[in-house]
Each structure stands twice: as structure tokens, then as C-alpha cells.
Coordinates of C-alpha atoms in Angstrom, one line a residue:
X10 CA 53.6 26.0 -40.4
X11 CA 56.7 25.8 -38.3
X12 CA 57.2 23.2 -35.7
X13 CA 59.3 23.3 -32.5
X14 CA 62.9 24.3 -32.9
X15 CA 62.0 25.9 -36.2
X16 CA 61.5 22.5 -38.0
X17 CA 58.6 22.1 -40.4
X18 CA 56.4 19.1 -39.6
X19 CA 56.8 16.1 -41.7
X20 CA 54.2 13.5 -42.7
X21 CA 54.5 11.7 -39.5
X22 CA 53.9 14.9 -37.5
X23 CA 50.7 15.4 -39.3
X24 CA 49.4 12.0 -38.2
X25 CA 48.3 13.6 -34.9
X26 CA 45.2 15.2 -36.6
X27 CA 43.9 11.8 -37.9
X28 CA 44.3 10.4 -34.4
X29 CA 42.2 13.2 -32.9
X30 CA 39.6 12.8 -35.7
X31 CA 39.2 9.1 -34.7
X32 CA 38.3 10.2 -31.1
X33 CA 35.9 12.9 -32.0
X34 CA 33.0 10.6 -33.2
X35 CA 33.2 8.6 -30.0
X36 CA 32.9 11.7 -27.9
X37 CA 30.0 13.0 -30.0
X38 CA 28.2 9.6 -29.7
X39 CA 28.6 9.6 -25.9
X40 CA 27.3 13.1 -25.5
X41 CA 24.3 12.5 -27.8
X42 CA 23.0 9.7 -25.5
X43 CA 23.0 11.8 -22.3
X44 CA 19.7 12.3 -20.6
X45 CA 18.5 15.7 -19.4
X46 CA 16.5 16.6 -16.3
X47 CA 13.3 18.6 -16.7
X48 CA 12.6 20.9 -13.7
X49 CA 9.6 19.7 -11.7
X50 CA 9.3 22.0 -8.7
X51 CA 6.6 21.5 -6.0
X52 CA 4.5 24.6 -4.9
X53 CA 3.2 23.8 -1.4
X54 CA 0.5 26.5 -1.7
X55 CA -0.8 25.2 -5.0
X56 CA -0.7 21.6 -3.8
X57 CA -2.7 22.6 -0.7
X58 CA -5.2 24.4 -2.8
X59 CA -5.6 21.4 -5.1
X60 CA -6.0 19.1 -2.1
X61 CA -8.7 21.1 -0.4
X62 CA -10.5 21.6 -3.7
X63 CA -11.0 17.8 -4.4
X64 CA -14.6 16.8 -5.0
X65 CA -16.3 13.6 -6.1
X66 CA -17.5 15.3 -9.3
X67 CA -14.1 16.5 -10.6
X68 CA -13.7 15.6 -14.3
X69 CA -10.7 13.4 -14.0
X70 CA -12.3 11.3 -11.3
X71 CA -15.6 11.1 -13.1
X72 CA -13.8 9.7 -16.2
X73 CA -11.9 7.2 -14.1
X74 CA -15.0 5.9 -12.4
X75 CA -16.9 5.7 -15.7
X76 CA -14.0 3.7 -17.2
X77 CA -14.1 1.3 -14.2
X78 CA -17.8 0.6 -14.7
X79 CA -18.9 2.9 -11.8
X80 CA -20.5 5.9 -13.3
X81 CA -20.7 8.5 -10.5
X82 CA -24.5 8.9 -10.5
X83 CA -26.7 8.4 -7.5
X84 CA -25.2 6.9 -4.3
X85 CA -21.6 6.0 -3.7
X86 CA -21.2 2.5 -2.4
X87 CA -18.2 0.4 -1.2
X88 CA -16.8 -0.3 -4.7
X89 CA -17.2 3.3 -5.9
X90 CA -15.6 4.7 -2.8
X91 CA -12.7 2.2 -3.1
X92 CA -12.1 3.3 -6.6
X93 CA -12.0 6.9 -5.4
X94 CA -9.4 6.0 -2.9
X95 CA -7.3 4.2 -5.6
X96 CA -7.5 7.4 -7.7
X97 CA -6.8 9.9 -4.9
X98 CA -4.8 8.3 -2.1
X99 CA -1.0 8.9 -2.3
X100 CA -0.1 5.6 -0.5
X101 CA -0.9 3.5 -3.5
X102 CA 1.0 5.8 -5.8
X103 CA 4.0 5.6 -3.5
X104 CA 4.0 1.8 -3.7
X105 CA 3.6 2.0 -7.5
X106 CA 6.5 4.4 -7.8
X107 CA 8.6 2.2 -5.6
X108 CA 7.9 -0.6 -8.0
X109 CA 9.0 1.7 -10.9
X110 CA 12.2 2.3 -9.0
X111 CA 12.7 -1.5 -8.7
X112 CA 12.1 -1.8 -12.4
X113 CA 14.8 0.8 -13.0
X114 CA 17.2 -1.2 -10.9
X115 CA 16.6 -4.2 -13.2
X116 CA 17.5 -1.9 -16.2
X117 CA 20.6 -0.9 -14.3
X118 CA 21.6 -4.5 -13.6
X119 CA 21.2 -5.5 -17.2
X120 CA 23.1 -2.6 -18.7
X121 CA 26.6 -3.2 -19.9
X122 CA 29.5 -1.2 -18.4
X123 CA 30.6 1.7 -20.5
X124 CA 34.1 1.6 -22.0
X125 CA 36.6 4.1 -20.7
X126 CA 38.4 6.4 -23.0
X127 CA 41.8 7.7 -21.9
X128 CA 44.3 10.1 -23.4
X129 CA 47.8 10.7 -22.1
X130 CA 49.5 13.3 -24.3
X131 CA 53.2 13.9 -23.6
X132 CA 55.7 16.4 -25.0
X133 CA 59.4 15.4 -25.2
X134 CA 61.3 18.7 -25.2
X135 CA 64.7 17.0 -25.7
X136 CA 63.8 15.1 -28.9
X137 CA 62.0 17.5 -31.3
X138 CA 62.8 15.4 -34.3
X139 CA 60.8 13.9 -36.0
X140 CA 58.1 14.9 -33.4
X141 CA 58.2 15.7 -29.7
X142 CA 54.5 14.7 -29.3
X143 CA 53.2 11.4 -28.0
X144 CA 49.4 11.0 -27.9
X145 CA 46.7 8.5 -28.7
X146 CA 43.4 7.1 -27.4
X147 CA 43.1 3.9 -25.3
X148 CA 39.6 2.4 -24.8
X149 CA 39.1 0.0 -21.9
X150 CA 36.3 -2.6 -22.1
X151 CA 35.3 -4.5 -19.0
X152 CA 34.4 -8.1 -19.7
X153 CA 32.4 -8.9 -16.6
X154 CA 31.9 -12.3 -15.0
X155 CA 28.9 -13.7 -16.7
X156 CA 27.6 -15.6 -13.6
X157 CA 27.8 -12.6 -11.4
X158 CA 26.1 -10.4 -14.0
X159 CA 23.2 -12.9 -14.4
X160 CA 22.9 -13.3 -10.6
X161 CA 22.7 -9.5 -10.2
X162 CA 19.9 -9.3 -12.8
X163 CA 18.0 -12.1 -11.1
X164 CA 18.3 -10.3 -7.7
X165 CA 17.0 -7.1 -9.2
X166 CA 14.1 -8.9 -10.8
X167 CA 13.2 -10.6 -7.5
X168 CA 13.2 -7.1 -5.8
X169 CA 10.9 -5.9 -8.5
X170 CA 8.5 -8.8 -7.9
X171 CA 8.6 -8.0 -4.2
X172 CA 7.7 -4.4 -5.0
X173 CA 4.8 -5.5 -7.1
X174 CA 3.5 -7.7 -4.3
X175 CA 3.7 -4.7 -2.0
X176 CA 1.4 -2.8 -4.4
X177 CA -1.2 -5.6 -4.0
X178 CA -0.9 -5.4 -0.2
X179 CA -1.3 -1.6 -0.3
X180 CA -4.4 -1.9 -2.5
X181 CA -6.0 -4.3 -0.1
X182 CA -5.2 -2.0 2.8
X183 CA -6.8 0.9 0.9
X184 CA -9.9 -1.1 0.4
X185 CA -10.0 -2.2 4.0
X186 CA -9.6 1.4 5.3
X187 CA -12.6 2.5 3.1
X188 CA -14.7 -0.6 4.2
X189 CA -14.0 0.0 7.9
X190 CA -14.8 3.7 7.7
X191 CA -18.0 3.1 5.8
X192 CA -19.0 0.2 8.1
X193 CA -18.4 2.4 11.2
X194 CA -20.5 5.2 9.7
X195 CA -23.4 2.8 9.0
X196 CA -23.4 1.3 12.4
X197 CA -23.1 4.6 14.2
X198 CA -26.0 6.0 12.1
X199 CA -28.2 3.1 13.2
X200 CA -27.0 3.5 16.8
X201 CA -27.8 7.2 16.7
X202 CA -31.4 6.5 15.7
X203 CA -31.8 4.0 18.5
X204 CA -30.3 6.4 21.0
X205 CA -32.8 9.1 19.9
X206 CA -35.7 6.6 20.4
X207 CA -34.2 5.6 23.8
X208 CA -34.0 9.3 24.9
X209 CA -37.5 9.9 23.8
X210 CA -38.8 6.9 25.8
X211 CA -36.8 7.9 28.8
X212 CA -38.2 11.4 28.6
X213 CA -41.8 10.0 28.5
X214 CA -41.1 7.8 31.5
X215 CA -39.7 10.8 33.4
X216 CA -42.8 12.8 32.6
X217 CA -45.2 10.0 33.7
X218 CA -43.3 9.4 36.9
X219 CA -43.2 13.2 37.6
X220 CA -47.0 13.3 37.3
X221 CA -47.4 10.4 39.8
X222 CA -44.8 11.9 42.1
X223 CA -46.8 15.2 42.1
X224 CA -49.9 13.3 42.9
X225 CA -48.2 11.6 45.8
X226 CA -48.3 8.2 44.2
X227 CA -44.5 7.8 43.9
X228 CA -41.6 8.9 46.1
X229 CA -39.2 11.6 45.1
X230 CA -36.4 9.2 44.9
X231 CA -38.1 7.3 42.1
X232 CA -38.5 10.6 40.2
X233 CA -34.8 11.4 40.8
X234 CA -33.8 8.1 39.3
X235 CA -36.0 8.6 36.3
X236 CA -34.6 12.1 35.8
X237 CA -31.0 10.7 36.0
X238 CA -31.9 8.0 33.5
X239 CA -33.4 10.5 31.1
X240 CA -30.4 12.7 31.4
X241 CA -28.1 9.8 30.6
X242 CA -30.2 8.8 27.6
X243 CA -30.1 12.4 26.2
X244 CA -26.4 12.5 26.7
X245 CA -25.9 9.2 24.9
X246 CA -28.1 10.4 22.1
X247 CA -26.1 13.6 21.7
X248 CA -22.8 11.7 21.9
X249 CA -24.0 9.2 19.2
X250 CA -25.1 12.1 16.9
X251 CA -21.7 13.7 17.4
X252 CA -19.9 10.6 16.2
X253 CA -21.5 10.8 12.8
X254 CA -19.5 13.9 11.8
X255 CA -16.3 12.3 12.9
X256 CA -17.2 9.1 11.0
X257 CA -17.8 11.0 7.8
X258 CA -14.4 12.8 8.2
X259 CA -12.7 9.4 8.6
X260 CA -14.4 8.1 5.5
X261 CA -13.3 11.2 3.6
X262 CA -9.7 10.7 4.8
X263 CA -9.9 7.0 3.7
X264 CA -10.8 8.0 0.1
X265 CA -8.3 10.9 0.0
X266 CA -10.8 13.7 0.1
X267 CA -11.4 16.6 2.4
X268 CA -14.4 16.2 4.7
X269 CA -16.3 18.9 2.7
X270 CA -16.3 16.6 -0.3
X271 CA -18.9 14.3 1.3
X272 CA -21.4 17.0 2.2
X273 CA -24.6 16.3 0.4
X274 CA -23.3 13.0 -1.0
X275 CA -25.7 10.1 -0.7
X276 CA -23.9 6.9 0.5
X277 CA -24.9 3.3 -0.1
X278 CA -24.4 0.7 2.7
X279 CA -25.9 -2.2 0.7
X280 CA -22.5 -4.1 0.7
X281 CA -23.1 -4.9 4.4
X282 CA -26.6 -6.2 4.0
X283 CA -25.7 -9.7 2.9
X284 CA -22.1 -10.6 3.8
X285 CA -21.0 -14.0 2.6
X286 CA -18.8 -15.9 5.1
X287 CA -16.4 -18.5 3.7
X288 CA -18.0 -21.9 3.2
X289 CA -16.7 -24.6 5.6
X290 CA -15.5 -26.8 2.7
X291 CA -13.5 -23.9 1.3
X292 CA -11.8 -23.0 4.6
X293 CA -8.7 -25.2 4.3
X294 CA -7.9 -24.0 0.8
X295 CA -8.4 -20.4 1.8
X296 CA -6.1 -20.8 4.8
X297 CA -3.4 -22.6 2.7
X298 CA -3.6 -19.9 0.0
X299 CA -3.3 -17.1 2.5
X300 CA -0.3 -18.6 4.2
X301 CA 1.5 -19.3 0.9
X302 CA 0.3 -16.5 -1.4
X303 CA -0.8 -13.5 0.5
X304 CA 1.0 -10.4 -0.9
X305 CA 3.0 -9.9 2.3
X306 CA 4.2 -13.6 2.1
X307 CA 4.9 -13.4 -1.6
X308 CA 6.9 -10.2 -1.1
X309 CA 8.9 -11.8 1.7
X310 CA 9.6 -14.8 -0.5
X311 CA 10.7 -12.6 -3.4
X312 CA 13.0 -10.7 -1.0
X313 CA 14.5 -14.1 0.0
X314 CA 15.1 -15.0 -3.6
X315 CA 16.7 -11.6 -4.2
X316 CA 19.0 -12.3 -1.2
X317 CA 19.9 -15.8 -2.5
X318 CA 20.8 -14.3 -5.9
X319 CA 22.8 -11.6 -4.2
X320 CA 24.8 -14.3 -2.4
X321 CA 25.4 -16.0 -5.8
X322 CA 26.5 -12.7 -7.2
X323 CA 28.9 -12.1 -4.3
X324 CA 30.4 -15.6 -4.7
X325 CA 30.8 -15.2 -8.5
X326 CA 32.3 -11.8 -8.1
X327 CA 35.5 -13.3 -6.6
X328 CA 36.6 -13.2 -10.2
X329 CA 35.0 -9.9 -11.5
X330 CA 36.3 -10.2 -15.0
X331 CA 39.0 -8.8 -17.2
X332 CA 39.6 -5.5 -18.8
X333 CA 40.6 -5.3 -22.5
X334 CA 42.1 -2.0 -23.8
X335 CA 42.8 -1.6 -27.5
X336 CA 44.3 1.7 -28.4
X337 CA 46.4 3.7 -30.8
X338 CA 49.4 5.9 -30.0
X339 CA 51.0 8.5 -32.2
X340 CA 54.5 8.2 -30.6
X341 CA 56.9 10.8 -31.8
X342 CA 56.1 10.3 -35.5
X343 CA 55.4 6.5 -35.2
X344 CA 51.9 5.0 -35.3
X345 CA 51.6 2.2 -32.6
X346 CA 48.6 0.0 -32.0
X347 CA 48.1 -1.3 -28.4
X348 CA 46.2 -4.2 -26.8
X349 CA 46.3 -4.3 -23.0
X350 CA 44.8 -6.9 -20.7
X351 CA 44.3 -6.6 -17.0
X352 CA 43.0 -9.2 -14.5
X353 CA 42.5 -8.7 -10.8
X354 CA 44.4 -11.1 -8.7
X355 CA 42.5 -12.4 -5.7
X356 CA 45.5 -12.8 -3.4
X357 CA 44.8 -10.3 -0.6
X358 CA 41.0 -11.1 -0.3
X359 CA 38.6 -13.4 -2.0
X360 CA 35.4 -11.3 -1.4
X361 CA 35.1 -12.8 2.1
X362 CA 33.4 -9.7 3.5
X363 CA 30.9 -9.3 0.7
X364 CA 30.1 -13.1 0.8
X365 CA 29.7 -13.1 4.6
X366 CA 27.3 -10.1 4.4
X367 CA 25.3 -11.8 1.6
X368 CA 25.0 -15.0 3.6
X369 CA 23.8 -13.2 6.7
X370 CA 21.3 -11.2 4.6
X371 CA 20.0 -14.4 3.1
X372 CA 19.5 -15.9 6.6
X373 CA 17.7 -12.7 7.6
X374 CA 15.4 -12.8 4.6
X375 CA 14.6 -16.5 5.4
X376 CA 13.7 -15.5 9.0
X377 CA 11.6 -12.7 7.8
X378 CA 9.7 -15.0 5.4
X379 CA 9.0 -17.4 8.3
X380 CA 7.8 -14.4 10.4
X381 CA 5.5 -13.3 7.6
X382 CA 3.9 -16.7 7.4
X383 CA 3.6 -17.0 11.2
X384 CA 1.9 -13.5 11.4
X385 CA -0.6 -14.4 8.7
X386 CA -1.5 -17.7 10.4
X387 CA -1.8 -15.9 13.8
X388 CA -4.0 -13.2 12.1
X389 CA -6.2 -15.9 10.6
X390 CA -6.6 -17.8 13.9
X391 CA -7.4 -14.6 15.9
X392 CA -10.0 -13.5 13.2
X393 CA -11.6 -16.9 13.1
X394 CA -11.9 -17.1 16.8
X395 CA -13.4 -13.6 17.0
X396 CA -15.8 -14.5 14.2
X397 CA -17.0 -17.7 15.9
X398 CA -17.4 -15.9 19.2
X399 CA -19.4 -13.1 17.4
X400 CA -21.8 -15.6 16.0
X401 CA -22.7 -16.9 19.5
X402 CA -23.1 -13.4 20.8
X403 CA -25.4 -12.5 17.9
X404 CA -27.6 -15.5 18.5
X405 CA -27.9 -14.6 22.2
X406 CA -28.7 -11.0 21.2
X407 CA -31.4 -12.1 18.8
X408 CA -33.0 -14.2 21.5
X409 CA -33.1 -11.3 23.9
X410 CA -34.4 -8.9 21.2
X411 CA -37.2 -11.4 20.4
X412 CA -38.1 -11.7 24.1
X413 CA -38.1 -7.9 24.6
X414 CA -40.2 -7.3 21.4
X415 CA -42.7 -9.9 22.6
X416 CA -43.0 -8.3 26.0
X417 CA -43.4 -4.9 24.4
X418 CA -46.2 -6.3 22.3
X419 CA -47.9 -7.8 25.3
X420 CA -47.6 -4.5 27.2
X421 CA -49.1 -2.7 24.3
X422 CA -52.0 -5.2 24.2
X423 CA -52.5 -4.8 27.9
X424 CA -52.5 -1.0 27.7
X425 CA -55.1 -1.1 24.9
X426 CA -57.3 -3.3 27.1
X427 CA -56.8 -1.0 30.1
X428 CA -55.1 -3.7 32.2
X429 CA -52.0 -1.6 32.7
X430 CA -51.0 2.1 32.6
X431 CA -49.0 4.0 30.1
X432 CA -45.9 3.9 32.3
X433 CA -45.7 0.1 32.1
X434 CA -46.0 0.4 28.3
X435 CA -43.2 3.0 28.1
X436 CA -40.9 0.9 30.2
X437 CA -41.5 -2.2 28.0
X438 CA -40.8 -0.2 24.9
X439 CA -37.6 1.2 26.5
X440 CA -36.5 -2.3 27.3
X441 CA -37.2 -3.3 23.7
X442 CA -35.1 -0.4 22.4
X443 CA -32.3 -1.5 24.8
X444 CA -32.4 -5.0 23.4
X445 CA -32.3 -3.6 19.8
X446 CA -29.2 -1.6 20.8
X447 CA -27.6 -4.8 22.1
X448 CA -28.5 -6.6 18.9
X449 CA -26.9 -3.8 16.9
X450 CA -23.8 -4.1 18.9
X451 CA -23.7 -7.8 18.3
X452 CA -24.3 -7.3 14.6
X453 CA -21.5 -4.8 14.5
X454 CA -19.1 -7.2 16.3
X455 CA -20.0 -9.9 13.8
X456 CA -19.4 -7.6 10.8
X457 CA -16.1 -6.4 12.1
X458 CA -15.0 -9.9 12.9
X459 CA -16.0 -10.9 9.3
X460 CA -14.0 -7.9 8.0
X461 CA -11.0 -9.0 10.0
X462 CA -11.4 -12.5 8.6
X463 CA -11.5 -11.1 5.1
X464 CA -8.3 -9.2 5.7
X465 CA -6.6 -12.3 7.2
X466 CA -7.6 -14.5 4.3
X467 CA -7.5 -11.8 1.6
X468 CA -11.0 -13.1 0.6
X469 CA -13.8 -10.7 -0.1
X470 CA -16.9 -11.4 2.0
X471 CA -18.9 -8.2 1.4
X472 CA -20.8 -8.3 -1.9
X473 CA -19.7 -5.5 -4.2
X474 CA -22.9 -3.5 -4.9
X475 CA -22.9 -0.6 -7.3
X476 CA -24.1 2.7 -5.9

């Protein structure tokens, strides 16, 4: 082997190869730890086909319900439908994935900075002896500020805790959406039955009045009013029946299913039969727990802690650390070992901008925490007021229903004795049906107010009944 200028390389010249051999294992180790991305394309057509094909009897869902203690046999109640929503709805998966992202950020905060390998080969054409080559690896290690590193890890963990709290809030919203949709369907089905009865009674009253008007016993204006009342009753019955389909579609959307998935499915409304309102002696503890520990409040507190740790990180990062660079140079036939140290000098800035931003973000997080608590308290107060008002309305509706039922019974007795005609009986029965409609409206208001109170307190008031 002939070197530059026709000189054979000496022992020192051959020292270049050992230097390169020392670098090769480091490069191989770095490449071996690299991650690889597996393709995961999304086919919109296939996704749409899978969405429209969802059913309550699909194998994966059946296994999930069975594992959760809700075997999908018979009727689907509130708990079973809520589990279906947990299984199928994407909102909860989004929040769970966001928590996974936050967990990844914790891993990123805890990881040590990689060393930097640098090579700067040079060739000295004017000095070929003993070797014109200068080359060697230098590895730079960053020794980070320990306080800033620990603060960054704490901030990442606080953000992860906030993301976990958001999962709990999303799970409650999923359950509330299913509950509200199922409750609306139940109330509308009962209202539709009453509207059909009311339309039938109005039709009978119209027929009786028409007979009397034909006989000259009643004026045509009375018949016209009866016809108009019957038309309104039939329209209300048709409108009530039409709401049932929309309610079932809303329930299907709440559980993440197409509307066709609920066709032929028997539903259970037993969860609404015996709601349990919070006991008076438990009320202060429930309010205090909601204001301090509801997922929204807990998430806001975790975000404040993250902002506080981020401020500590910004302050500690005024001195980010030092870089240590041990290395080896093959310098024109000589072996040289190097140790370099570098330290940033905070003379032009002392992280004032980062610190100012972090302070403002902490104040913003504190204000958002206060807003979260104020919103929870306002929600509790509004729900409690609506619930108390609904109880008074329900008591009044029950009194009116009892009076109307008693009058209908009296009219039936009088008709059987021949003291009154059938028209008076039909009118009394129509008034009783109207009172029952008002009672159903009052019951619906009370149940919805109780549901809002449950959401405000994050306290379950509807007994979980298996389907």
C-alpha cells in the first residue's frame, strides 16, 4: 500500500483504522434501537360499511357485555346500553388516546438526552509525513440541570393526571347521554299512549255531539268546536307517535349504533321506576365532594399543578447544564485524547421570556380552576332549584289527577244509574286523560331535574337494573 507522495504508511498511519473501529459499534447500537412505523391506512368505504353493520349481537360486543356482567339476553336496560356506548362510542376512545399521549409525554420528559457523535476529518496536503490525515470521534454528553429535569417530569405527570380525569368526565357524559335518550323515549311512549286515548275520547265526543246536532238538540257551533277539538287531538296523537322514531334514533346515536340496530330490540325502563334522590343528611357532603373532586375540577387542578411545575422548570432552566465531550483524535500520526467542557453563559438573557410566559400560564390555570369550581356550584344550585320546583309541580299534578279520576268515576256511576248521558261520561273521561297527561309532564320534569342533579353532583340516582 502506497500513501500520499509515494510514501508507505507507517505504524502511526495505520492507527486510523482502529479509530474507525471504535466508532462503528456506537453507530450499530444507535441504529439497532430505532423504531419503525407500520402502515395503518384508513379505508373510508370499509369504515362506513363497518359502522352501518353494527348490531347489538355482534360477537365482540357480546363478549364485552358478558365480561361486564351484562349478558345480552332479553331486554336492554340503562346499564347494558351504557356499556354498549362505552364499547362503541369514539368519544371515550379519543379521551383514552389523549391520556396515552400524555403518558408518552411523561416518557419523553424522563428520557435522557442522547449524546452527540461528531467527526471532523481533515487532510493536510502540505505535510504528508508522517500522515496528512487528522480524524477522530468526539462524543458530547449533556449534563442537564437536575431541578429543571425533575420539574419537567412533574409537569408531564400532572398533565397525564388531567387527561385521566378528562376520561372520567367523558365516561359520565356518555352515561348521561344514554340515560337522557332512554328517559325521553320512555316518557314519549307513555305520552303517545295517552294522546291516543285522548284522540279516541275526542272522537267519541264529536260523534255524540253530531248526533245531537242532527236532532236539533245542539247548535252547529258546538259541533264545530267538537270537530276542531277532535282534529287537534288526532294531530297531537300523530305527532306524539312520530316522536318515537326520532327518540329511538337518538338513543341509537347515544350508544354508537345505527338506528337499524335497535329494530326489534326490547328495552327496559326499570331504572326510572324508583329513582333515589340524595338524602338531606348527605347533601352537604355531596356538594363539597362535587366542588372539590368532580373530574372537571380535578382536571383543572392537575393543569394548574402542571403550570406550576412548568414555571419551576423555566426558572431552573436559567442554568440548563453543561456539556462534556470526551474524544479521541488521530492527528497526523499522533493519538490525542480530548475532554471538552461547555457551559452557557446567562449574560444576554436569563430566561426572562420563558419565565414570564410560565408565570402568566400559571395565573391562567388558577383562573380556570376557579371558573371550574364556580361552574360546578352554579350547576348544582340550578339543578337543586329545578328539582325542588319539580316536586311542588308534581304534588299539584297528583292532586289534579286524583280530582279528575274521582269525577270520572262519579260520572261513570251516574251514567250507569241513568242520571246522565254518555256525552257527560265521555267529557269526564277526557278530562281525566288530560289530567294524566299533566301528571306525566310533571313526572318527566321531576325525572329530568333529578337527572340534572345527578350530573351536577356526579351521584347516581337511577338504580342500575339489569335488563
